[in-house]
CSV table of C-alpha atoms in Angstrom, one decimal:
chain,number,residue,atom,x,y,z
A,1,UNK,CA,-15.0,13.3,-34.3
A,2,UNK,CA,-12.2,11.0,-33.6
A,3,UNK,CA,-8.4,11.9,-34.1
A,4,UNK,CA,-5.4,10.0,-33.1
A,5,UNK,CA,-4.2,11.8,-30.2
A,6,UNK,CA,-1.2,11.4,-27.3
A,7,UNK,CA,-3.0,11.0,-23.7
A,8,UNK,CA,-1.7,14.4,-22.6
A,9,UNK,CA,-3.2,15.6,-25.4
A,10,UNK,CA,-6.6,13.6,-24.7
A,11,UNK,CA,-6.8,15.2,-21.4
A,12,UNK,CA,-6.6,18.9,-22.5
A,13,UNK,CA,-9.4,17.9,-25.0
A,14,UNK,CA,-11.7,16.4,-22.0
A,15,UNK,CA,-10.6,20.1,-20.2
A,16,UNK,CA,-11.7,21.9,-23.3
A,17,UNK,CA,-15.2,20.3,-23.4
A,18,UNK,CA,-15.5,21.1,-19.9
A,19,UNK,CA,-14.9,24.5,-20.6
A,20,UNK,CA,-12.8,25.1,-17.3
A,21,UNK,CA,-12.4,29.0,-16.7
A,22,UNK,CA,-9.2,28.7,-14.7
A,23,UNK,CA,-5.9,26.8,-15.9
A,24,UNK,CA,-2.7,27.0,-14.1
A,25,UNK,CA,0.4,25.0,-14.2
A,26,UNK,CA,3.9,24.6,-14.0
A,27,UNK,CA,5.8,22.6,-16.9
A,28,UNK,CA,7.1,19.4,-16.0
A,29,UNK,CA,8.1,15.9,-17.9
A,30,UNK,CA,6.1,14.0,-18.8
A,31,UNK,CA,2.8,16.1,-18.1
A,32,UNK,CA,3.8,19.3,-20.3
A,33,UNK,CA,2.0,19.0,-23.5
A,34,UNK,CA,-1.6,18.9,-21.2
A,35,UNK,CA,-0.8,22.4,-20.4
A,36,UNK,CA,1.1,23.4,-23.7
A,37,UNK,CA,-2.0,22.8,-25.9
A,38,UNK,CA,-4.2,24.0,-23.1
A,39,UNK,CA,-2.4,27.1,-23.4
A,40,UNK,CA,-2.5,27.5,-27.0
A,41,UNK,CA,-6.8,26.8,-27.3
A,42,UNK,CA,-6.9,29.5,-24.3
A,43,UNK,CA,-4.6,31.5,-26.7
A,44,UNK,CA,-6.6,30.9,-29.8
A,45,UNK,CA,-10.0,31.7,-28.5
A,46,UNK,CA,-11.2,27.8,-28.7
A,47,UNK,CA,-11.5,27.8,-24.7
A,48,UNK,CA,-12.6,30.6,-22.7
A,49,UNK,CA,-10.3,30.4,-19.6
A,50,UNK,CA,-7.6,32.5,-18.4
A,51,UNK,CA,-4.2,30.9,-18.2
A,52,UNK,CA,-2.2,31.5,-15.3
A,53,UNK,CA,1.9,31.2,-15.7
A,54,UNK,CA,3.4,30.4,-12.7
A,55,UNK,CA,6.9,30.0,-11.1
A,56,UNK,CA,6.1,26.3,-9.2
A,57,UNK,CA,3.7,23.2,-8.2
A,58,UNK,CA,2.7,24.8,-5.3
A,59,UNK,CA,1.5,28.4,-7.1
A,60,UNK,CA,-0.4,26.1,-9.1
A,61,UNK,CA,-2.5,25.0,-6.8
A,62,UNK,CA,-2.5,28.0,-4.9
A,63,UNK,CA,-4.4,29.5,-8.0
A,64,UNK,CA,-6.3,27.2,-9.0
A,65,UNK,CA,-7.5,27.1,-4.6
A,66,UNK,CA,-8.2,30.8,-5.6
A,67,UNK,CA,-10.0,30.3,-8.6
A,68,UNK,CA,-12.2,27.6,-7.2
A,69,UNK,CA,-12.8,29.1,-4.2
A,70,UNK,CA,-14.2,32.1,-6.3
A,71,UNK,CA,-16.3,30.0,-7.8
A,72,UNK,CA,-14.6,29.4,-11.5
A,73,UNK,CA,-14.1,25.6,-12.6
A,74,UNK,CA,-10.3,25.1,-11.9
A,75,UNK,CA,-7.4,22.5,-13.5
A,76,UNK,CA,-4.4,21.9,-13.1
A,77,UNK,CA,-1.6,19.2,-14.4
A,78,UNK,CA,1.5,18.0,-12.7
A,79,UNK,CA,4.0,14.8,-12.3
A,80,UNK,CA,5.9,13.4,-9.6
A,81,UNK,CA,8.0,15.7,-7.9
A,82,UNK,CA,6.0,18.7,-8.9
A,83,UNK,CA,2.7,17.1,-7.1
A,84,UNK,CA,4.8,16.6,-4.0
A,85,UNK,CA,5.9,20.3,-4.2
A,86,UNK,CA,2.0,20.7,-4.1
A,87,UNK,CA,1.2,19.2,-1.0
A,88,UNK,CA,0.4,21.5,1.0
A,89,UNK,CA,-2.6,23.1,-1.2
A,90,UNK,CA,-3.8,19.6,-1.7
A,91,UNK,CA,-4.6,19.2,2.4
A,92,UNK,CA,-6.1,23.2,1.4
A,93,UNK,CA,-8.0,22.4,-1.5
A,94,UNK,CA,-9.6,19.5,0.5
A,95,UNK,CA,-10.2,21.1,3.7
A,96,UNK,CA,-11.4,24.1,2.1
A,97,UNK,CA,-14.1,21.7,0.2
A,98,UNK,CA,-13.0,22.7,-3.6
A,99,UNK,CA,-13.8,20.8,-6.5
A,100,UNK,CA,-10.7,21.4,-9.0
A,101,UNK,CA,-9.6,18.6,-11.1
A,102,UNK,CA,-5.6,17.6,-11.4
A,103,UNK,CA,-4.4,15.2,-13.6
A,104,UNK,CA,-0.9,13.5,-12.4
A,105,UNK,CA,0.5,12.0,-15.2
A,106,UNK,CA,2.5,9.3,-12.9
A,107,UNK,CA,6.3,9.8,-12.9
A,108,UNK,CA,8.8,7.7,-10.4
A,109,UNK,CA,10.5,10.0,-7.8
A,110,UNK,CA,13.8,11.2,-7.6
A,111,UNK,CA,16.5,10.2,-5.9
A,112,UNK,CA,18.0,8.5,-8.3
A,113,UNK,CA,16.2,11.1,-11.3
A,114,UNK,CA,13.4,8.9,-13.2
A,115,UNK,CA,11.1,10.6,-16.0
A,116,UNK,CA,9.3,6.8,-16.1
A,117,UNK,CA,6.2,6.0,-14.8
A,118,UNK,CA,5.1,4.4,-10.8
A,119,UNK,CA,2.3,5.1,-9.1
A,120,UNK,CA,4.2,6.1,-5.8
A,121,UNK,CA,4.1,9.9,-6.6
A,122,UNK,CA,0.0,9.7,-6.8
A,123,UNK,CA,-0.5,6.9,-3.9
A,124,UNK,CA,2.1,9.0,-1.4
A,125,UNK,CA,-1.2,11.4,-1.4
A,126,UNK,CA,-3.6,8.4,-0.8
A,127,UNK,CA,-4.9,10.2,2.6
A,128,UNK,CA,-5.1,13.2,1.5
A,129,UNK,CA,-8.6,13.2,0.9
A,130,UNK,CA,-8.5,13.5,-3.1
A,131,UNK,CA,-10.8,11.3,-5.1
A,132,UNK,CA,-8.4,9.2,-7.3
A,133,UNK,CA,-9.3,7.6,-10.4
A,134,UNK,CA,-6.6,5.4,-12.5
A,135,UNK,CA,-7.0,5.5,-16.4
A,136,UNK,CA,-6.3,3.1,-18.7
A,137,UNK,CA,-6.5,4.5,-22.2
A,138,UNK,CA,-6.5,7.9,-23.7
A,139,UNK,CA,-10.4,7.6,-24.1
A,140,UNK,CA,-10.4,7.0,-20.8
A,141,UNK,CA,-8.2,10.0,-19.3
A,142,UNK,CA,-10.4,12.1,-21.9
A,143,UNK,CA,-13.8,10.8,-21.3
A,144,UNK,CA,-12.9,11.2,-17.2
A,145,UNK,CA,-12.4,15.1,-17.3
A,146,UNK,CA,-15.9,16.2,-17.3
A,147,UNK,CA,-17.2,13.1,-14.9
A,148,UNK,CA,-14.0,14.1,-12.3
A,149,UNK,CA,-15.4,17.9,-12.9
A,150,UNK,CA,-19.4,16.8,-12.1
A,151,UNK,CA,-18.6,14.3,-9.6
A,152,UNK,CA,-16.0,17.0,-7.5
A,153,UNK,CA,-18.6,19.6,-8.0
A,154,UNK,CA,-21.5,17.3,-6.6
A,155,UNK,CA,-19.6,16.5,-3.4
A,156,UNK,CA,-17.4,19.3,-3.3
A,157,UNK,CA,-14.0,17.2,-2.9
A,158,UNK,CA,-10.6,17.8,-5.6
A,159,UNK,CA,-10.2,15.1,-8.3
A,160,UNK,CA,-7.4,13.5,-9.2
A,161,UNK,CA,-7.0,11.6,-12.5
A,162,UNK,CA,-3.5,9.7,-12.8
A,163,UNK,CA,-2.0,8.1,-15.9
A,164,UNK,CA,0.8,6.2,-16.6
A,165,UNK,CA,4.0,8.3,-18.3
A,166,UNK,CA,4.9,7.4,-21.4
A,167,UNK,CA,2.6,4.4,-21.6
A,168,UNK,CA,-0.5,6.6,-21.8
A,169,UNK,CA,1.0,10.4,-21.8
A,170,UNK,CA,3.1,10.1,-25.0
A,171,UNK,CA,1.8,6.7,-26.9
A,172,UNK,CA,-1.1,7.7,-29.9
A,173,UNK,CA,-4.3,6.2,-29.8
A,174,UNK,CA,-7.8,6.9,-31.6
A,175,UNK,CA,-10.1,9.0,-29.3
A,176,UNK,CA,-13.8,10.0,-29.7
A,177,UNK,CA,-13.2,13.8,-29.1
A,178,UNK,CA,-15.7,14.9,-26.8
A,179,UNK,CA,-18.2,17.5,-28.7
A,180,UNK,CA,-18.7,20.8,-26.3
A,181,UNK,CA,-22.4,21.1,-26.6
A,182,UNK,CA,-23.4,17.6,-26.2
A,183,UNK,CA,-20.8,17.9,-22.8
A,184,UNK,CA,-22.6,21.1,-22.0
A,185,UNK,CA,-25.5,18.9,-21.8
A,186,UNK,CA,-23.8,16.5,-19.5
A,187,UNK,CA,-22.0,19.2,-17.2
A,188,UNK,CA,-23.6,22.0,-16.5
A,189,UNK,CA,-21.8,25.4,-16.1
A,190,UNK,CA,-20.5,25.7,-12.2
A,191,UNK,CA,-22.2,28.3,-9.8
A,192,UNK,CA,-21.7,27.5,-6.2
A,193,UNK,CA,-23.6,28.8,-3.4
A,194,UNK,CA,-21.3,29.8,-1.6
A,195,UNK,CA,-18.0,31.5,-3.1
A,196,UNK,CA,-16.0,34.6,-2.7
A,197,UNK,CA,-17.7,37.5,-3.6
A,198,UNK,CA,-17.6,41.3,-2.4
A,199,UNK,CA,-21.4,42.0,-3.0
A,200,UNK,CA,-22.3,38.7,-1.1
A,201,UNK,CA,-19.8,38.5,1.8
A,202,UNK,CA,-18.9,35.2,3.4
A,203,UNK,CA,-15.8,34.2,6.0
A,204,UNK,CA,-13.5,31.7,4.3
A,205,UNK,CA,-10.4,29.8,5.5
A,206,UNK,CA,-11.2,30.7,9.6
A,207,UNK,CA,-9.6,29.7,12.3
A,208,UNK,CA,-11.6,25.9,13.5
A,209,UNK,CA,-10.8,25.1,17.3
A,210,UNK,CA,-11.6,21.7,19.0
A,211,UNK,CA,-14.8,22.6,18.9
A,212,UNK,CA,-15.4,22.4,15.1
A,213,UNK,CA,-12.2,20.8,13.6
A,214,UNK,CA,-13.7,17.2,14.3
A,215,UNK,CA,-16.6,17.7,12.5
A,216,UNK,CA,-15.2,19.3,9.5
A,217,UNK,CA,-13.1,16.4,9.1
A,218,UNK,CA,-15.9,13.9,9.6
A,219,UNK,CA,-18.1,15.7,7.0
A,220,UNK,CA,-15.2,15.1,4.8
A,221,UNK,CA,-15.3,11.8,5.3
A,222,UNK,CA,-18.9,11.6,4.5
A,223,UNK,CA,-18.6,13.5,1.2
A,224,UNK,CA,-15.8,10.5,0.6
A,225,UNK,CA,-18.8,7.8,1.2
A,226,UNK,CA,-21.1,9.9,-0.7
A,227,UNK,CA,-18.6,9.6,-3.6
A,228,UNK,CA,-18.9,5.9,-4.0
A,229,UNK,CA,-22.7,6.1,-5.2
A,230,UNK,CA,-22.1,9.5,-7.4
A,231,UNK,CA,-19.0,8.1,-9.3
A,232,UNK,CA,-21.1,5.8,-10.6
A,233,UNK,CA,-24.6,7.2,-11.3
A,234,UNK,CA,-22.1,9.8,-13.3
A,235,UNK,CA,-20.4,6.8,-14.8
A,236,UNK,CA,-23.6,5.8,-15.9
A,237,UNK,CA,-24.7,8.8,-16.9
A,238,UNK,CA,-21.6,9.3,-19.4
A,239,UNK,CA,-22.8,6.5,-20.8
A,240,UNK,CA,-26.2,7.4,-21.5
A,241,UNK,CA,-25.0,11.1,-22.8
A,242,UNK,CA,-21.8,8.6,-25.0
A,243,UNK,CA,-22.0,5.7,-25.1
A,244,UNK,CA,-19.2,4.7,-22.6
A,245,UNK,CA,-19.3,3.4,-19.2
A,246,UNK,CA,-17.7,3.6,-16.3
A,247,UNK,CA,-17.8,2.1,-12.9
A,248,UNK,CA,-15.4,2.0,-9.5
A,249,UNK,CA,-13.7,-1.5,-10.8
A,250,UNK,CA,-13.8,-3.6,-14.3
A,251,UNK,CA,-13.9,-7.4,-13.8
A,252,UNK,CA,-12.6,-9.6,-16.7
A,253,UNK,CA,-13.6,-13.1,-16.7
A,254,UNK,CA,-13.5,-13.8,-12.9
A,255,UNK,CA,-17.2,-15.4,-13.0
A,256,UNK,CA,-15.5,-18.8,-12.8
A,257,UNK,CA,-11.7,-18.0,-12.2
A,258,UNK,CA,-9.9,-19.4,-9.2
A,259,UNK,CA,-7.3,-16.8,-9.4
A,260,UNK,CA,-8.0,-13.4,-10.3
A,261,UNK,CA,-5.3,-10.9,-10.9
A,262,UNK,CA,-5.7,-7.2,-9.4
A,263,UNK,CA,-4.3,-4.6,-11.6
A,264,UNK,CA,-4.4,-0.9,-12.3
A,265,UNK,CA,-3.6,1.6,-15.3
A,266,UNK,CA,-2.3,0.3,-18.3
A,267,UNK,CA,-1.1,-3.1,-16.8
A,268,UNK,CA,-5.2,-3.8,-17.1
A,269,UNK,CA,-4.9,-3.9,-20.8
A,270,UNK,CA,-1.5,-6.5,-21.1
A,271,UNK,CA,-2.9,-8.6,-18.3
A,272,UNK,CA,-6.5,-8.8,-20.3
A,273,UNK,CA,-4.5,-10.5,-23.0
A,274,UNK,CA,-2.4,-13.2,-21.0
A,275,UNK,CA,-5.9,-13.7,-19.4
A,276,UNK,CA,-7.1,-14.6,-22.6
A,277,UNK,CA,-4.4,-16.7,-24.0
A,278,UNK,CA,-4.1,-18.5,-20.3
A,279,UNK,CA,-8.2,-19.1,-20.7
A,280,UNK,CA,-7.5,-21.0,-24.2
A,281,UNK,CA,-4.7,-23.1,-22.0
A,282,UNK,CA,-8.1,-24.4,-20.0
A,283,UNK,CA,-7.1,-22.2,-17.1
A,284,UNK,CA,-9.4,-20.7,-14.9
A,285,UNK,CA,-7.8,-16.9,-14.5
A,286,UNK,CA,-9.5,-13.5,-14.5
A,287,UNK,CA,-8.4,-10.2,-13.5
A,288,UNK,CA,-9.9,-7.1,-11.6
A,289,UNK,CA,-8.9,-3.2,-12.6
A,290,UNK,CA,-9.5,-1.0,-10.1
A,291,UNK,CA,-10.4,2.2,-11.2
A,292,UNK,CA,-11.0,4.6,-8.5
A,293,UNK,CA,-8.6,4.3,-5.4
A,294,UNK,CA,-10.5,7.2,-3.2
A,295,UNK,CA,-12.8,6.1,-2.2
A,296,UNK,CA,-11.8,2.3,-1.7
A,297,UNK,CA,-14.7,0.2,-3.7
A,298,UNK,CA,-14.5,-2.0,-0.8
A,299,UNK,CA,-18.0,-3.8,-1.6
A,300,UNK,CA,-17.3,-4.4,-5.8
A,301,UNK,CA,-13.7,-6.2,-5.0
A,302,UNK,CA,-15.2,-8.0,-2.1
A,303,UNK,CA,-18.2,-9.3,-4.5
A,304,UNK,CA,-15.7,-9.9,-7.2
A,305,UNK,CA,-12.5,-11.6,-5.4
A,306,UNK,CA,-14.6,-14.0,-2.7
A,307,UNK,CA,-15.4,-16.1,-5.3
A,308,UNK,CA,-11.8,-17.2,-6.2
A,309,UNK,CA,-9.4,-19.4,-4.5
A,310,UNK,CA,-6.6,-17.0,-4.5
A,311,UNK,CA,-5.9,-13.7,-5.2
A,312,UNK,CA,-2.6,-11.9,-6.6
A,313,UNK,CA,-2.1,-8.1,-6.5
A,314,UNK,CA,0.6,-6.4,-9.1
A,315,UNK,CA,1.9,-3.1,-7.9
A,316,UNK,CA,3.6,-0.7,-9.6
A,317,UNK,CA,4.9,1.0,-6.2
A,318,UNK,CA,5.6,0.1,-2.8
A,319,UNK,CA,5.1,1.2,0.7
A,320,UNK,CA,8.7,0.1,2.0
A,321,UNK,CA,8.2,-1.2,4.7
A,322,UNK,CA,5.1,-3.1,4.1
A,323,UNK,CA,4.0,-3.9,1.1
A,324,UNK,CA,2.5,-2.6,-2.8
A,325,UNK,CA,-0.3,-0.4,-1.8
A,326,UNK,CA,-3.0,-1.8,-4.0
A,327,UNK,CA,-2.2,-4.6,-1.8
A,328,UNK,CA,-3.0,-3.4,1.7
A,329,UNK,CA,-6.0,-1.9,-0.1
A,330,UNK,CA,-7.2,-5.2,-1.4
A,331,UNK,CA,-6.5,-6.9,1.9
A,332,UNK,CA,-8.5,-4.6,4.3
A,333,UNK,CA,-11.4,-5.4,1.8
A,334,UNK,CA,-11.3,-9.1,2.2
A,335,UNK,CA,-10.6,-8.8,5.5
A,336,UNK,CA,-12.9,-10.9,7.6
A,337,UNK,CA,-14.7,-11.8,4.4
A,338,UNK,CA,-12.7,-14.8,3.3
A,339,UNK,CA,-9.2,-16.5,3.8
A,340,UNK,CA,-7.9,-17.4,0.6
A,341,UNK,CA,-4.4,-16.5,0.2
A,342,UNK,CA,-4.0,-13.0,-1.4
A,343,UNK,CA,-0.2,-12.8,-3.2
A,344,UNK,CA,1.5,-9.2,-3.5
A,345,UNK,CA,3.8,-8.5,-6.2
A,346,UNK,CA,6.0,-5.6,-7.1
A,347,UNK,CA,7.1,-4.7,-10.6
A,348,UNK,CA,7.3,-2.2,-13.3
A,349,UNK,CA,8.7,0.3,-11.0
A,350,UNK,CA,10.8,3.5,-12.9
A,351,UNK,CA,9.1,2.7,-16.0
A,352,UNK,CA,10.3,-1.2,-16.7
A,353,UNK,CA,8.1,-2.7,-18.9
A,354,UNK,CA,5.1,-4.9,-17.6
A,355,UNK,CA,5.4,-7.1,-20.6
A,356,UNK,CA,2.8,-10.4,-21.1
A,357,UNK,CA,6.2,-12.4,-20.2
A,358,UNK,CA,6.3,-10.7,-17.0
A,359,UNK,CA,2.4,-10.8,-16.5
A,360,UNK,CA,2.4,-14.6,-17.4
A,361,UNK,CA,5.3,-15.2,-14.6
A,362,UNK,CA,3.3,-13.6,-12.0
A,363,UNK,CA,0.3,-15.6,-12.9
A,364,UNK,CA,2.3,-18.9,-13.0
A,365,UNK,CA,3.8,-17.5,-9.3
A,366,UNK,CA,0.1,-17.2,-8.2
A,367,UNK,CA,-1.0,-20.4,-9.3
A,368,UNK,CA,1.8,-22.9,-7.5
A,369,UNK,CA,2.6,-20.3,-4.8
A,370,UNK,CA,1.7,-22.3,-1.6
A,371,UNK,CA,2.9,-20.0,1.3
A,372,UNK,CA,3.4,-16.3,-0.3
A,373,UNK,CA,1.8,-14.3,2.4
A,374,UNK,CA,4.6,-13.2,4.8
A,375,UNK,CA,6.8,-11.8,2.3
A,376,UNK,CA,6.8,-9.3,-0.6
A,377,UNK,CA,7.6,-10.9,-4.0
A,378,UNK,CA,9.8,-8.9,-6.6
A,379,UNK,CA,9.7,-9.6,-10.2
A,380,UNK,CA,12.5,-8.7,-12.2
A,381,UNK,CA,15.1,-7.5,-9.9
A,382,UNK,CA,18.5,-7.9,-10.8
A,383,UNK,CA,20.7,-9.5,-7.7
């Protein structure tokens, strides 16, 4: 069936056809209408879940660690300051090897107070050890709910989904809603091996000395490689079950481009356009979404971006310091690969609008830029 829908309200759909058993969450602009109509289906009997009100972030994930850990399928939904007040049960939830699914609805962080979207709330959690996975439209954050919950459960890592505020959270848009029993189909019903149970006791959340600690990390690391090769058999799978695909990057005409832009979230779909209208001006341009940030797809940008002859990355963050962090992502793939100049530039942050005017400046940047590497270029800032 497909309705008009906000993307908040897209993702408590994708929940619903999941049929998640725990939901707990702590209001927050601009996430709260996930959990609001997540509460009212658990209310109304159209998901059976138990909701669980809580007084923060952190007691959020604290449940939800709780829930998972007993072996019950487990969401939760935040924003921006609210994820960082979550931190520490996202190191648990990872070390503890629990597939819940978040979705961070990508606000800027305070100080100065910003309800608009950046991505540096998400990205500050890079290393974390969460799977991360960038939508673009609300069938997209829908459709990724039940592949975030099959792919966590496969390699038993936390998902975390991220969409832009505003831009995706409270703009309309027509979505296939997912059908429960065809997704039943698609995801089966979670039962761990091992979870907390009194008539099957196990030891959870021990002590680790040197002796162990190392290798719990490193298997960590290897459910992180694992990942790369499950997110997209299940990407394929989707497909199969829907009719929708979904892989680690998207390419967009870079088979002959000698600049390819590298975008992210909703910037994807404005940059698409220029792309096209910059292709009808006989200019060879193409552009690169990545998709899933954790784990890096180092391989699929390195087989897409070698074949330009320059490169530029828009962020909608920054690392001060260094750079935009889709930057030093793209950088340590190409790295030893091939030495055409990669271009990094930062806009869009605290919600200003990535227009086509702004995406057809960068691009114009990119192309007569001779020298751009050693410093970061701004677009937009008032001085």
């Amino acid at each position: 069936m497909k309705k008009v829908v906000m993307g908040n309200h897209a993702v408590s759909y994708g929940v619903r056809a999941s049929e998640a058993k725990v939901i707990s969450a702590y209001p927050i602009t601009p996430q709260t209408h996930v959990v609001e109509l997540l509460s009212e289906l658990v209310a109304n009997g159209e998901i059976d879940a138990k909701f669980i009100k809580v007084e923060s972030e952190h007691s959020a994930m604290a449940a939800c660690v709780g829930a998972s850990a007993a072996g019950s399928r487990a969401f939760t939904a935040t924003s921006s300051q609210g994820l960082l007040l979550m931190t520490e049960m996202l190191h648990w939830a990872v070390g503890a090897r629990l597939p819940i699914v978040l979705t961070n609805v990508n606000r800027a962080i305070g100080p100065p107070w910003s309800i608009w979207t950046d991505q540096n709330d998400s990205l500050s959690m890079r290393d974390v050890g969460w799977i991360q996975i960038y939508c673009e439209s609300n069938q997209e954050t829908q459709d990724a709910i039940p592949q975030a919950f099959k792919i966590a459960e496969e390699v038993q890592l936390p998902v975390m989904l991220v969409l832009d505020a505003f831009f995706l959270s409270h703009t309309y848009e027509i979505v296939d809603l997912l059908d429960v029993e065809k997704v039943r189909e698609f995801l089966p019903p979670y039962n761990p091996e091992l979870k907390i149970d009194p008539a099957d006791p196990h030891s959870f959340g021990n002590l680790a000395s040197a002796d162990y600690y190392m290798e719990l990390r490193y298997m960590i690391e290897e459910a992180m490689d694992e990942a790369r090769g499950i997110i997209k058999r299940v990407g394929r799978e989707f497909g199969e079950h829907f009719g929708r695909h979904y892989g680690m990057v998207v390419p967009y005409r870079c088979d002959d481009a000698d600049v390819i832009l590298v975008t992210s979230g909703t910037v994807a779909s404005t940059t698409r356009a220029v792309i096209d209208e910059m292709r009808d001006e006989g200019i060879k341009i193409g552009a690169l979404k990545i998709r899933v940030l954790r784990p890096f797809p180092f391989k699929e940008v390195s087989e897409v971006l070698c074949s330009a002859k320059k490169v530029a990355v828009l962020d909608r963050n920054i690392s001060f310091g260094n750079h935009g962090i889709f930057y030093q992502e793209v950088k340590s793939a190409l790295y030893g690969k091939t030495d055409i100049p990669i271009l990094g530039y930062i806009l869009g942050l605290g919600g200003r609008d990535v227009t086509p005017k702004v995406i057809r400046e960068v691009a114009d940047k990119a192309i007569k830029d001779k020298n751009p590497e050693p410093y970061i270029n701004w677009i937009g800032v008032k001085k």
